[in-house]
Structures are given as C-alpha cells and as structure tokens.
Short mmCIF file of C-alpha atoms and ligand atoms in Angstrom, two decimals:
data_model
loop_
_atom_site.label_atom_id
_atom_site.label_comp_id
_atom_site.label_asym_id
_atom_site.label_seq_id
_atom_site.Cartn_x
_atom_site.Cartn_y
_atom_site.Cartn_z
CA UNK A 1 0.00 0.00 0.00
CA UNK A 2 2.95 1.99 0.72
CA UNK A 3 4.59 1.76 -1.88
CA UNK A 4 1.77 2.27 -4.21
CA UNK A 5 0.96 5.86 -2.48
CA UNK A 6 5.04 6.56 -2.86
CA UNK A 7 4.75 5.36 -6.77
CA UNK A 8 1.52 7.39 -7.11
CA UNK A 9 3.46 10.12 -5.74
CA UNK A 10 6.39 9.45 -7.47
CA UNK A 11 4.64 9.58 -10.73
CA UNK A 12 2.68 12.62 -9.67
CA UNK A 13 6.08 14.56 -8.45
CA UNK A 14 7.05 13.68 -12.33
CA UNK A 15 3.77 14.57 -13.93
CA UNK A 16 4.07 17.69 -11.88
CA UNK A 17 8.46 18.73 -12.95
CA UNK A 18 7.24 17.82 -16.81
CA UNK A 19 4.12 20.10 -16.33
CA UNK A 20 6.37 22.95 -15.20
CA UNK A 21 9.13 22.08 -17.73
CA UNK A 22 6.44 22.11 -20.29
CA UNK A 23 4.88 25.78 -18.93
CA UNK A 24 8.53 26.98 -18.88
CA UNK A 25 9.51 25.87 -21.84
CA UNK A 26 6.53 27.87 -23.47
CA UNK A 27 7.10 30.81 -21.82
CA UNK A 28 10.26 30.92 -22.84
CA UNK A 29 9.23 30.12 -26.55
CA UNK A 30 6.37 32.93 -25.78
CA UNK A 31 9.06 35.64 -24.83
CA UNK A 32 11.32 34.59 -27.71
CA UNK A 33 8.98 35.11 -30.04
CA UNK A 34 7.82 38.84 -28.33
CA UNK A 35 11.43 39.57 -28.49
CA UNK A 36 11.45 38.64 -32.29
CA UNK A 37 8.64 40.09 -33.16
CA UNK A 38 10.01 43.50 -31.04
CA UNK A 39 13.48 43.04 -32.93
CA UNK A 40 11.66 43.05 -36.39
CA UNK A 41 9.43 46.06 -35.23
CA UNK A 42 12.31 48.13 -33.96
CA UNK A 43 14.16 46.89 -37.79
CA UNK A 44 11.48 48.23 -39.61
CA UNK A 45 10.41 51.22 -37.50
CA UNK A 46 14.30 51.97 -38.23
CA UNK A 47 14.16 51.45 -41.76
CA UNK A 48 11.13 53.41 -41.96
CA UNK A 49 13.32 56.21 -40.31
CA UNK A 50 15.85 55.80 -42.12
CA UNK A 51 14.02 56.01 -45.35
CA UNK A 52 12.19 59.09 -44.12
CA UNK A 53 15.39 60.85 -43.40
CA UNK A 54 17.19 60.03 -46.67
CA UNK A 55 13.82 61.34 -48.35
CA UNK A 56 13.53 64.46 -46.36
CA UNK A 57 17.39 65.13 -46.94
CA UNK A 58 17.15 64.36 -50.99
CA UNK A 59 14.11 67.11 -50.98
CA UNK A 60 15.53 69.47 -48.90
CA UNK A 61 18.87 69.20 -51.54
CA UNK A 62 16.64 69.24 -54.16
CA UNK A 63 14.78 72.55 -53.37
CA UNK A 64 15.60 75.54 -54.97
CA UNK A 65 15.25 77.59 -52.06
CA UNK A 66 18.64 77.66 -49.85
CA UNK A 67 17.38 76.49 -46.67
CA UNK A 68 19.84 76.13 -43.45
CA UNK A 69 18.83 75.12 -40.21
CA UNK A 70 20.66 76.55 -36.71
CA UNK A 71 20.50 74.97 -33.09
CA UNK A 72 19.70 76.97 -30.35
CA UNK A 73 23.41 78.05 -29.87
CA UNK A 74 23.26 79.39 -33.34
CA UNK A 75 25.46 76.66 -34.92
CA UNK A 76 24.38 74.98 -38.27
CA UNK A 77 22.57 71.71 -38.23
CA UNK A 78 21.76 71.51 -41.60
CA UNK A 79 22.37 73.42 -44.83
CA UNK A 80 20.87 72.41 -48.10
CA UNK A 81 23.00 72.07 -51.64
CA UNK A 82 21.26 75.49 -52.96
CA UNK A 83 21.96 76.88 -49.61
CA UNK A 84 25.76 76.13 -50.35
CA UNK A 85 25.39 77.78 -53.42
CA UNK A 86 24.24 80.73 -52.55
CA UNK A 87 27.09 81.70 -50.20
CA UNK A 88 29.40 79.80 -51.73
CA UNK A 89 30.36 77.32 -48.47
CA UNK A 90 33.90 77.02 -47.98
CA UNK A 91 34.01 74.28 -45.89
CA UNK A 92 30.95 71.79 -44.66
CA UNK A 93 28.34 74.14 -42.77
CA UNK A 94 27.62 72.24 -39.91
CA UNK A 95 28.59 72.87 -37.13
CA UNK A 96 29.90 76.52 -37.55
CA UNK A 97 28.18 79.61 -36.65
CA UNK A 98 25.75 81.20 -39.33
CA UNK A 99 27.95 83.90 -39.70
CA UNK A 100 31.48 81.90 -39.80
CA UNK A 101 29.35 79.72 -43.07
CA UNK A 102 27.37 82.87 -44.46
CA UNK A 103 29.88 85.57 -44.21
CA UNK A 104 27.02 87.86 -44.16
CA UNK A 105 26.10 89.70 -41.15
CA UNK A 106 22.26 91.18 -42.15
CA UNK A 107 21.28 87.27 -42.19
CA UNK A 108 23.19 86.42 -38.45
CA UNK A 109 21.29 89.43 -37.66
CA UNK A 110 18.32 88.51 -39.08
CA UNK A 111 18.50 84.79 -37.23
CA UNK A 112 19.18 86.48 -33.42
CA UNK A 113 16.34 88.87 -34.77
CA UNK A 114 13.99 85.53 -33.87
CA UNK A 115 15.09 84.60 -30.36
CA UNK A 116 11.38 84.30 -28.79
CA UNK A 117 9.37 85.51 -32.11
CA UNK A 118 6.78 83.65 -33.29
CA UNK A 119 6.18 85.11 -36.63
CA UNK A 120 7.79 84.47 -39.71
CA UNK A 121 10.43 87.24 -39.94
CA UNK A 122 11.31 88.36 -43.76
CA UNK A 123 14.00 90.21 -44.95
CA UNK A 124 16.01 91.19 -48.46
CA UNK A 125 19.20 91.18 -48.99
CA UNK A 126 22.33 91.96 -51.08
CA UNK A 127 25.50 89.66 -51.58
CA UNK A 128 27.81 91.89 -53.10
CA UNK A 129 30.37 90.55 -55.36
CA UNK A 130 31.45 89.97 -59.03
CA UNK A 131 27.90 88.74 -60.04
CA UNK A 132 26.04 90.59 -57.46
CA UNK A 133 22.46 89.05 -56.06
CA UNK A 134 19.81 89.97 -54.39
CA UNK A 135 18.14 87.37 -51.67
CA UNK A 136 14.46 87.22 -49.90
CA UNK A 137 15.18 85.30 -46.29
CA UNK A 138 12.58 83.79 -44.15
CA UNK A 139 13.03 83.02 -40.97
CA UNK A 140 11.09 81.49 -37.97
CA UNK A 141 11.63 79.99 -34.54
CA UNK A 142 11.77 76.11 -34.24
CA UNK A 143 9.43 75.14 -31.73
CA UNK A 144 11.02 74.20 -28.15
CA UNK A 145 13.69 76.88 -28.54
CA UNK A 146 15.11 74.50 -30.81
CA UNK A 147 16.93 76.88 -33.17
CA UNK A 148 16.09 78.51 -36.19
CA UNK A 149 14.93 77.43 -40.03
CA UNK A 150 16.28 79.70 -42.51
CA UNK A 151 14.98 79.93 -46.43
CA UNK A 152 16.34 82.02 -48.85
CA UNK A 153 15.35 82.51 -52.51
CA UNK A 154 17.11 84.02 -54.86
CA UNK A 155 15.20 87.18 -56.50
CA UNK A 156 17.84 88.21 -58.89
CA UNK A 157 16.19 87.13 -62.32
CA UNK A 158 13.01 88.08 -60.82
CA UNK A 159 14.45 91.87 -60.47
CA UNK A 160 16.47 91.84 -63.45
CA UNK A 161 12.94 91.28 -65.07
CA UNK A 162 11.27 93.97 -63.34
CA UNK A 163 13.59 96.57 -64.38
CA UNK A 164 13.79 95.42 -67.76
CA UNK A 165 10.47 95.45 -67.99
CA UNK A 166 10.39 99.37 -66.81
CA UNK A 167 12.64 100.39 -68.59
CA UNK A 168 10.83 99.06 -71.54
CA UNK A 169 7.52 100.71 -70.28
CA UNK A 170 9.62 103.77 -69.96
CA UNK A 171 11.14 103.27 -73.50
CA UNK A 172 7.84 102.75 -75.06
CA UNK A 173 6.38 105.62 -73.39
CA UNK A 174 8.98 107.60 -74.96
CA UNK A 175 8.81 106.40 -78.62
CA UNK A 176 5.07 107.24 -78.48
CA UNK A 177 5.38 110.27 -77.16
CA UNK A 178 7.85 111.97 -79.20
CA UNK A 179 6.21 111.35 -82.77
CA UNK A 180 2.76 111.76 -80.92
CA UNK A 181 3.37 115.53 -79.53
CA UNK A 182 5.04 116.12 -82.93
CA UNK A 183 1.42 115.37 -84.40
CA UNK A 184 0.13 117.28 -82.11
CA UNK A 185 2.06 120.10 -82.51
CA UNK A 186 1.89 120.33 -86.20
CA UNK A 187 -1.93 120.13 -85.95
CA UNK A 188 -2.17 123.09 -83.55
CA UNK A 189 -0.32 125.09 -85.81
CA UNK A 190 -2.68 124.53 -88.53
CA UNK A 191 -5.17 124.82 -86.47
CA UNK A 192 -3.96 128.33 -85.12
CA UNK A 193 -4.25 129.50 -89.00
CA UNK A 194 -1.55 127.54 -90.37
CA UNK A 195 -4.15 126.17 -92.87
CA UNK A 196 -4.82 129.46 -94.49
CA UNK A 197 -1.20 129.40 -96.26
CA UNK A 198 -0.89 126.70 -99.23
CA UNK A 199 3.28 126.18 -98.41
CA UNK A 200 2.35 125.85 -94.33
CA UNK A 201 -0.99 123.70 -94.59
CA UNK A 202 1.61 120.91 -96.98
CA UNK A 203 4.51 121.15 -94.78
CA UNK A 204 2.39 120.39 -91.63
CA UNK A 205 0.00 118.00 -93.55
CA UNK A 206 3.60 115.92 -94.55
CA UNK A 207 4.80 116.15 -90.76
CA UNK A 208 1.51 114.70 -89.74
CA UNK A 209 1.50 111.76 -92.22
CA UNK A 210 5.45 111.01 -91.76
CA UNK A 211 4.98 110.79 -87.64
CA UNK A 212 1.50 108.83 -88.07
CA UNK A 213 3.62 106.17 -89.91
CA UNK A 214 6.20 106.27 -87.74
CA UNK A 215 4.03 106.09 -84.46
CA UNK A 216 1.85 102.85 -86.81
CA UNK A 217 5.81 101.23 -87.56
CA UNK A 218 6.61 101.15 -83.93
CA UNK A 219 3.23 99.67 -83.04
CA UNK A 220 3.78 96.95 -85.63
CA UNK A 221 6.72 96.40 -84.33
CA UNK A 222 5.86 96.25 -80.54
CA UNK A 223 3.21 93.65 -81.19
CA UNK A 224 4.78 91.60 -83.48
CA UNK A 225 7.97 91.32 -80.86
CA UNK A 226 5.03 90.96 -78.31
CA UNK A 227 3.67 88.21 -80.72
CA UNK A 228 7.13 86.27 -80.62
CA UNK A 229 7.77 86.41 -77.29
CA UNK A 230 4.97 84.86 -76.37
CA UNK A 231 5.56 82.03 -79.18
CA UNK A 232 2.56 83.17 -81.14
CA UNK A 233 4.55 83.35 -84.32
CA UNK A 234 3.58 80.59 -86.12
CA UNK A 235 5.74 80.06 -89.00
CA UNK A 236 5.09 78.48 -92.54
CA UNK A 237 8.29 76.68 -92.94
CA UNK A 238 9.12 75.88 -96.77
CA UNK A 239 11.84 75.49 -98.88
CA UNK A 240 13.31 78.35 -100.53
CA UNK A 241 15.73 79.70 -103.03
CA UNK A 242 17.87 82.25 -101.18
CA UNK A 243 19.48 84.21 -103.68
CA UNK A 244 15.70 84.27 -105.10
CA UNK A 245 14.09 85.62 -101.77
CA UNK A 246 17.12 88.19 -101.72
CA UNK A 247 17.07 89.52 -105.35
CA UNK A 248 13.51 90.72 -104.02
CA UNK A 249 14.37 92.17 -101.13
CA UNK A 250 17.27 94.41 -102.85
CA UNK A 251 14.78 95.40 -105.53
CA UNK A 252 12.11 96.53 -102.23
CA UNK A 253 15.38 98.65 -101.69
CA UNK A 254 17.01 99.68 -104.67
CA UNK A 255 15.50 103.45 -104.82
CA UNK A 256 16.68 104.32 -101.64
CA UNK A 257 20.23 102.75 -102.46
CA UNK A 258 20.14 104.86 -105.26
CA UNK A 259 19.50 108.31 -103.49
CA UNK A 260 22.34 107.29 -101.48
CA UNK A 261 24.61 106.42 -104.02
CA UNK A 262 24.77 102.73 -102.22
CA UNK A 263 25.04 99.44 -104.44
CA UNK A 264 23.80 96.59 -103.58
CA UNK A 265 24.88 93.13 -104.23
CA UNK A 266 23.47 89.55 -104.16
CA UNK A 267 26.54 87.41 -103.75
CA UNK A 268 24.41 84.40 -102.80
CA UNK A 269 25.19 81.19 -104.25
CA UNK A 270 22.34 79.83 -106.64
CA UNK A 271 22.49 76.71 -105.24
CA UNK A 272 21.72 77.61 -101.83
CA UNK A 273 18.17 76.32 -100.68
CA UNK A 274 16.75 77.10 -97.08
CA UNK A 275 14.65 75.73 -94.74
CA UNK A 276 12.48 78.91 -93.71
CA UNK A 277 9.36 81.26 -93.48
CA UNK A 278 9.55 83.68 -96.88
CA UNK A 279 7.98 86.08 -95.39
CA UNK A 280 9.89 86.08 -92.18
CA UNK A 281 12.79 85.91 -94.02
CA UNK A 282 12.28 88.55 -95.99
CA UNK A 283 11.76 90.88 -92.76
CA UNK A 284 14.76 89.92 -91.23
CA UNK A 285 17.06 90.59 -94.52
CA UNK A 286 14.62 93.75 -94.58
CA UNK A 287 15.75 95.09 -91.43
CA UNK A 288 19.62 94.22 -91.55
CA UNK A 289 19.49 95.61 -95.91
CA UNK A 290 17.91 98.95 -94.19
CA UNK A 291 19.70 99.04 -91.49
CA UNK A 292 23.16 98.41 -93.71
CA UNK A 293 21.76 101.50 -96.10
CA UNK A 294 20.81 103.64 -92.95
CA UNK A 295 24.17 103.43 -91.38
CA UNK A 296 26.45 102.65 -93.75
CA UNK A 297 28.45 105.18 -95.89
CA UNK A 298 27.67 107.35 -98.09
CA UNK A 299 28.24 105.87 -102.02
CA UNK A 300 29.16 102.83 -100.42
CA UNK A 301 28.46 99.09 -101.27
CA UNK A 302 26.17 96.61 -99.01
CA UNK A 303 26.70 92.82 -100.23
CA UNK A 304 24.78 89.69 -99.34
CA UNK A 305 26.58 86.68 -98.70
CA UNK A 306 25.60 83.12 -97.80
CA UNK A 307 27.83 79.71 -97.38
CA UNK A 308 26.56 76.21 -96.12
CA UNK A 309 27.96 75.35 -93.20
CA UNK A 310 27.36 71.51 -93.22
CA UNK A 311 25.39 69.55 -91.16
CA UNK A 312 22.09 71.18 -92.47
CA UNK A 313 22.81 75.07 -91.91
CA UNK A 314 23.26 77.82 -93.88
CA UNK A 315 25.04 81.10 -92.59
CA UNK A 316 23.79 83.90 -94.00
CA UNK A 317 25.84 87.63 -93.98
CA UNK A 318 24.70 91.18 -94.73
CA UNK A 319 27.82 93.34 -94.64
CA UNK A 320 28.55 97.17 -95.19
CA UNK A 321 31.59 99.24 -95.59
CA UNK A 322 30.18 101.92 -92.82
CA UNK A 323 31.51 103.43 -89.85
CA UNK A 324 31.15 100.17 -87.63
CA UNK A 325 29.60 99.90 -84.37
CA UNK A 326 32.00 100.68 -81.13
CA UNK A 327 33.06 97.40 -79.49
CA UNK A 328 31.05 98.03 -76.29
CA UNK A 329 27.78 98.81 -78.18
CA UNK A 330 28.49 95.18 -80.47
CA UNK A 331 26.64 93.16 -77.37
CA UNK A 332 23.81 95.50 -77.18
CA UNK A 333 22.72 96.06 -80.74
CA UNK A 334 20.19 93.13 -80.29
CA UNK A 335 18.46 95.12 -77.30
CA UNK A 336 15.11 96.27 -77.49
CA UNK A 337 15.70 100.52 -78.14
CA UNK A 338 19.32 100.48 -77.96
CA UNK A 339 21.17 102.89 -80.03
CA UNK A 340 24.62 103.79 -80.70
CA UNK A 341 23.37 106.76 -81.80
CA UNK A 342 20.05 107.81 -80.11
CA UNK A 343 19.69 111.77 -82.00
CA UNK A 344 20.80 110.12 -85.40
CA UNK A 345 18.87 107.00 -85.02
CA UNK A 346 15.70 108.80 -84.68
CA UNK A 347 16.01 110.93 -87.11
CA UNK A 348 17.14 107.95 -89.66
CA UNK A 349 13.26 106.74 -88.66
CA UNK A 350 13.89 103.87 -86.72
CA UNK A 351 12.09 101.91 -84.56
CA UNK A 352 14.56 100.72 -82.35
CA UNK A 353 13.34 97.47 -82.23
CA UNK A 354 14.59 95.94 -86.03
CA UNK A 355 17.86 94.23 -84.44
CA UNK A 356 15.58 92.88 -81.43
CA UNK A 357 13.10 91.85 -84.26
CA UNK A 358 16.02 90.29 -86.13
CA UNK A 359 16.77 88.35 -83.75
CA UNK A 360 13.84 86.60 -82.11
CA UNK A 361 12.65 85.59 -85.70
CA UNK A 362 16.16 84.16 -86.39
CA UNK A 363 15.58 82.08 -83.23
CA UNK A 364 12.34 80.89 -83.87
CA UNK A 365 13.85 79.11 -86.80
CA UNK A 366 15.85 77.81 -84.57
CA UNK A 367 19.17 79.97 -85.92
CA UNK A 368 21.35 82.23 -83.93
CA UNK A 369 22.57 85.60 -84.88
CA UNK A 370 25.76 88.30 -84.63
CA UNK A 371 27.41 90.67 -85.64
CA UNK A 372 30.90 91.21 -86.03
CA UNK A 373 32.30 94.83 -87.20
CA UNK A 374 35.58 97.09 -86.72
CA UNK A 375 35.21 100.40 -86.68
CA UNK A 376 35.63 102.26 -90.08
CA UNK A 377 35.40 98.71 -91.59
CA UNK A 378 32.06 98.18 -91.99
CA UNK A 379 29.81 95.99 -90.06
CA UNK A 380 28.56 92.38 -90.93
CA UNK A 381 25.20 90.38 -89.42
CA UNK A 382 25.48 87.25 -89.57
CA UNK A 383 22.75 84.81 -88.79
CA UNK A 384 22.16 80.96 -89.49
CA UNK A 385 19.27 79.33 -91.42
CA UNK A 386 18.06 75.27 -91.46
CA UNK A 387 19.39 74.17 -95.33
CA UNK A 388 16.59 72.72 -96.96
P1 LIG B 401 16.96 101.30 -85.38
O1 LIG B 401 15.52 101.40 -85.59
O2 LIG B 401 17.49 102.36 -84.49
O3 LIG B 401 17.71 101.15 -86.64
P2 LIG B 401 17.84 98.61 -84.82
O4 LIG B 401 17.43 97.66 -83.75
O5 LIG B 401 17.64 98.16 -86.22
O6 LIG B 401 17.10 99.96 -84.50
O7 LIG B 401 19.37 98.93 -84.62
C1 LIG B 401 19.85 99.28 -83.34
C2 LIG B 401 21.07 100.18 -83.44
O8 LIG B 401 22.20 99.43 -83.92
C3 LIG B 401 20.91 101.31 -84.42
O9 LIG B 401 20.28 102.43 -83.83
C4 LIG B 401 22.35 101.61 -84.78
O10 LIG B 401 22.91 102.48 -83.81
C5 LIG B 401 23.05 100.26 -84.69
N1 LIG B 401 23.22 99.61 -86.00
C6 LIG B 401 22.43 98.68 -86.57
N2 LIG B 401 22.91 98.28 -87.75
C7 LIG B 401 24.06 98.97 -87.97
C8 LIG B 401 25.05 98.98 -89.01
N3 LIG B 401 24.93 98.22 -90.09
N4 LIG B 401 26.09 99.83 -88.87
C9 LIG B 401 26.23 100.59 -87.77
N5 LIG B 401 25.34 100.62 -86.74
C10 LIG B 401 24.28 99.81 -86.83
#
C-alpha cells in the first residue's frame, strides 16, 4: 500500500516537474517570439526612419530655395545644396556659426532677430560681389527653442525682369510720345491759322502723315515682338531659293540705295536652298538691308553673302563698308531701343526694335545671330538658317 501511495506520488512529483518544464519551456518560446517580433518592429520602425530621413534630406537638396537650419546656440545643423550655393560654403556648414558659413552679417542678424518671435520674420538682402544678387530670407523659430529654419530665394532674375520690364515701359512711353506731340504740334499750328497758307498747310500736312507712320511702324513692331515672345509666331516653314528671296528684297530697296549712291549686291550662291518662313525671311534681310543702307556710308556698297555650313545650316551675312559699331555697343545692338546713336537713329526713322526683331525671328527658326564689325570697316550680321 505503501509503496503504491510513494509510486503514485512518485509519478505525480514527475507529472508535476514535466508540467512545469512544459509551462517553462513555453514561456520561454512565448518571450522569444515577443522579443522577435520587437526586434523586427524596432528593424522596420528603423528602416522606416531611415528612409524618411534620406527622403527628407534628398528634398531638402533638391529645393531651390537655400534652406539652413541653426540649433539653439546658433550653430548649423543643416544646410541644403542650394543653400551652399548661394554663399558659396567654404568648408561643410555644420557645425559653424551662421555667420562663420554665411559671411554675411544682415542674415546672423536677421537669425538672433527671432530669439522668442513667433512670426515668420522676412527680410532682403544683397551679396555683393562679381555677379552681385539679391536674396528674400525667411526666418522662424523652431518650436522648443530649438533653433532657427532659414529659407532664402534668390530674387535676382526676378528683379532683373522687373527693371527690364520698366525700362521698356519707360522706353515705349517715350517712342510714343515723341512722334505723338510732334502730331500734335503740327496740328495746332494749322489749327492756329496755319491752314490758311498753301506752303504751311503741306509742310504740316507731310509732318503729320510722316509721324502717323512712324508712331503705326513702332506699333507693328511692338506687337509683333510681343507676338514672338509669347511664341505666337507661327511660321510656314518651306523650302526656298535664297538668292531668289534676296534679289527681291534688294529690288524693295534699290531706290533708296540709289539716293544714297549705295550698291547693292546679291553674292548668294544659286544653289543655296533654305529651310524657312519667306515672309519672315524677308523681314529679317529687310531690317539688316535697311539698317546696312541707314548706317552705312555714303556711295558705299552693301553685299549679301551666304555659305553652307554643313550639317544642315546655312550662314547667311549682310555686310557694309560703314563706320562700324563701337566694341562696347556690339553686345547691345540686339536690345530692345538700344542705339549707338540715339539723336541720329531717330532721325534715320527707326524703330529701335529691327535688331531685337532680327533676332527673335532668327531664333524661332531655330538659328542664332551676330554681328561682327571694326570700326571704319564696316559691319557684318550674320545669322544661321536650317538648309533645306
Ligand atoms: P533702329 O531702328 O534704331 O535702326 P535697330 O534695332 O535696327 O534699330 O538697330 C539698333 C542700333 O544698332 C541702331 O540704332 C544703330 O545704332 C546700330 N546699327 C544697326 N545696324 C548697324 C550697321 N549696319 N552699322 C552701324 N550701326 C548699326
């Protein structure tokens, strides 16, 4: 009997240890698996992080705006590619002071301008150097007192724009205004009895009618270089003789040639065939045949050239024996109203817009254009045409 209880117990002490071997055993299995399953969470909460962070740093470099970001102690964290740009980083930003990386002290000021401001704080400035620039920085506090996140954008082009575009208002403005009070002028004095004399009433009547066309030229003008800039042009490519196309725009010419004593002379090669808008074509050799009779010399000789210059171009060359143009105007000429000459320009009847005119129609073809001239040796425009 004894020994059945002690066996009984025996077995039961057993059943009991492989009970609590078993329970262990899949605790343990239950706490490896938690740990593995933690272990892969914590791996792909990292990756996840790490992704983030290699995404966040790829857009920040890839922003246009110069961004740089300082701790609370004013040293740099982080500074983007454009921000390196901009000022030109000698050595890696971080870690430096704004002012030891920027070398500017309006935007150091501009950062310790923010201690406790919530707004964003703007503020323009100036880097002064060989290609000077102007800069819009925005500022504001990182929550926490964290430091400081700093954009800049560059508003140079944006400025260059905006004066070009008053000066051309300004221009404009002018070029109506002179031919217009001429008008005006000329119709007050027939007004005020001018009329009443034959030789008065026809010299008025003629300054009238000259300044009307002029004032109606420079309109045509401003639109059609409107027209272009905005890619409105739409042009009728064909294929074209050029020493045809020219022989008719030196006949459009020939009479006032003649009252200068100026020949003219097609020296294109018959063979030549472009690639190109007649009638734009004829406009631009109209301008640079005018311009070559306006300003070239007296009894002198204007001769169109053309070569192929392989590869399916075509250079084309109007050239005069003038007075040149002065090296530093050469770069200009193309400008909308530049003149080397303003007084004698005007008087000539010009526009001040043919070379500018030239020029975007010779691009839309896809050419280029210059000129190259010496002074008292004449002056030659060249631009390129697609050979047909
Ligand atoms: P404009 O109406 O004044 O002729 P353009 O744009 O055609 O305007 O020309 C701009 C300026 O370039 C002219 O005012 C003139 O000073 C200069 N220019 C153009 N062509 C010649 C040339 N063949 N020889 C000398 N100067 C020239």
């Amino acid at each position: 009997m004894t020994t059945i209880v002690i066996l009984a117990l025996l077995a039961l002490a057993a059943a009991l240890g492989w009970f609590a071997r078993r329970e262990r055993r899949r605790r343990l299995d239950a706490e490896d698996t938690h740990r593995r399953e933690r272990a892969e969470q914590e791996g792909r909460h990292a990756t996840a992080l790490r992704e983030r962070s290699l995404h966040l740093e790829t857009l920040f470099d890839r922003m246009i705006e110069g961004l740089i970001v300082v701790d609370a102690d004013g040293r740099i964290r982080l500074a983007n590619r454009a921000a390196g740009r901009l000022f030109d980083f000698m050595a890696p930003a971080a870690g430096r002071t704004l002012l030891e990386a920027v070398r500017h002290h309006e935007v150091a000021a501009v950062a310790a301008r923010l201690k406790g401001e919530r707004e964003v704080l703007g503020h323009e400035i100036r880097l002064e150097g060989p290609a000077p620039r102007i800069l819009e920085v925005n500022a504001v506090s990182l929550p926490e007192s964290a430091g400081a996140l700093l954009v800049f954008h560059d508003l140079t082009k944006l400025r260059q724009l905006e004066l070009m575009r008053q000066d051309f208002v300004a221009n404009v403005s002018h070029e109506l205004r002179t031919p217009l009070s001429l008008i005006k002028g000329a119709a007050e004095t027939l007004l005020d009895g001018g009329k009443d004399d034959a030789a008065t009433l026809e010299k008025f009547l003629g300054i009238i009618d000259r300044h009307a066309s002029r004032l109606g030229l420079l309109i045509e003008d401003l639109l059609l270089l409107s027209a272009l800039d905005s890619g409105r042009v739409e042009l009728h490519v064909r294929e074209l003789a050029l020493r045809d196309t020219v022989q008719e725009v030196l006949e459009d010419f020939a009479l006032t040639a003649k009252e200068k004593g100026v020949v003219l002379d097609n020296e294109v090669p018959a063979v030549l065939r472009a690639r190109a808008d007649d009638g734009r074509l004829r406009q631009v050799l109209s301008n640079l045949v005018d311009n070559a009779i306006k300003y070239g010399r007296e009894r002198g000789r204007v001769q169109i050239g053309a070569s192929s210059l392989g590869a399916g171009w075509l250079q084309v060359s109007v050239r005069d024996d003038g007075p040149g143009i002065p090296a530093e105007a050469r770069e200009r000429v193309f400008e909308r109203f530049f003149r080397v000459d303003k007084a004698r320009a005007r008087t000539q009847g010009g526009t001040g817009l043919g070379l500018a005119i030239v020029k975007n129609l010779v691009l839309a073809h896809g050419g280029d254009v210059r000129v190259e001239s010496a002074e008292a040796r004449g002056t030659t425009f060249y631009f390129k045409l697609p050979a047909a």
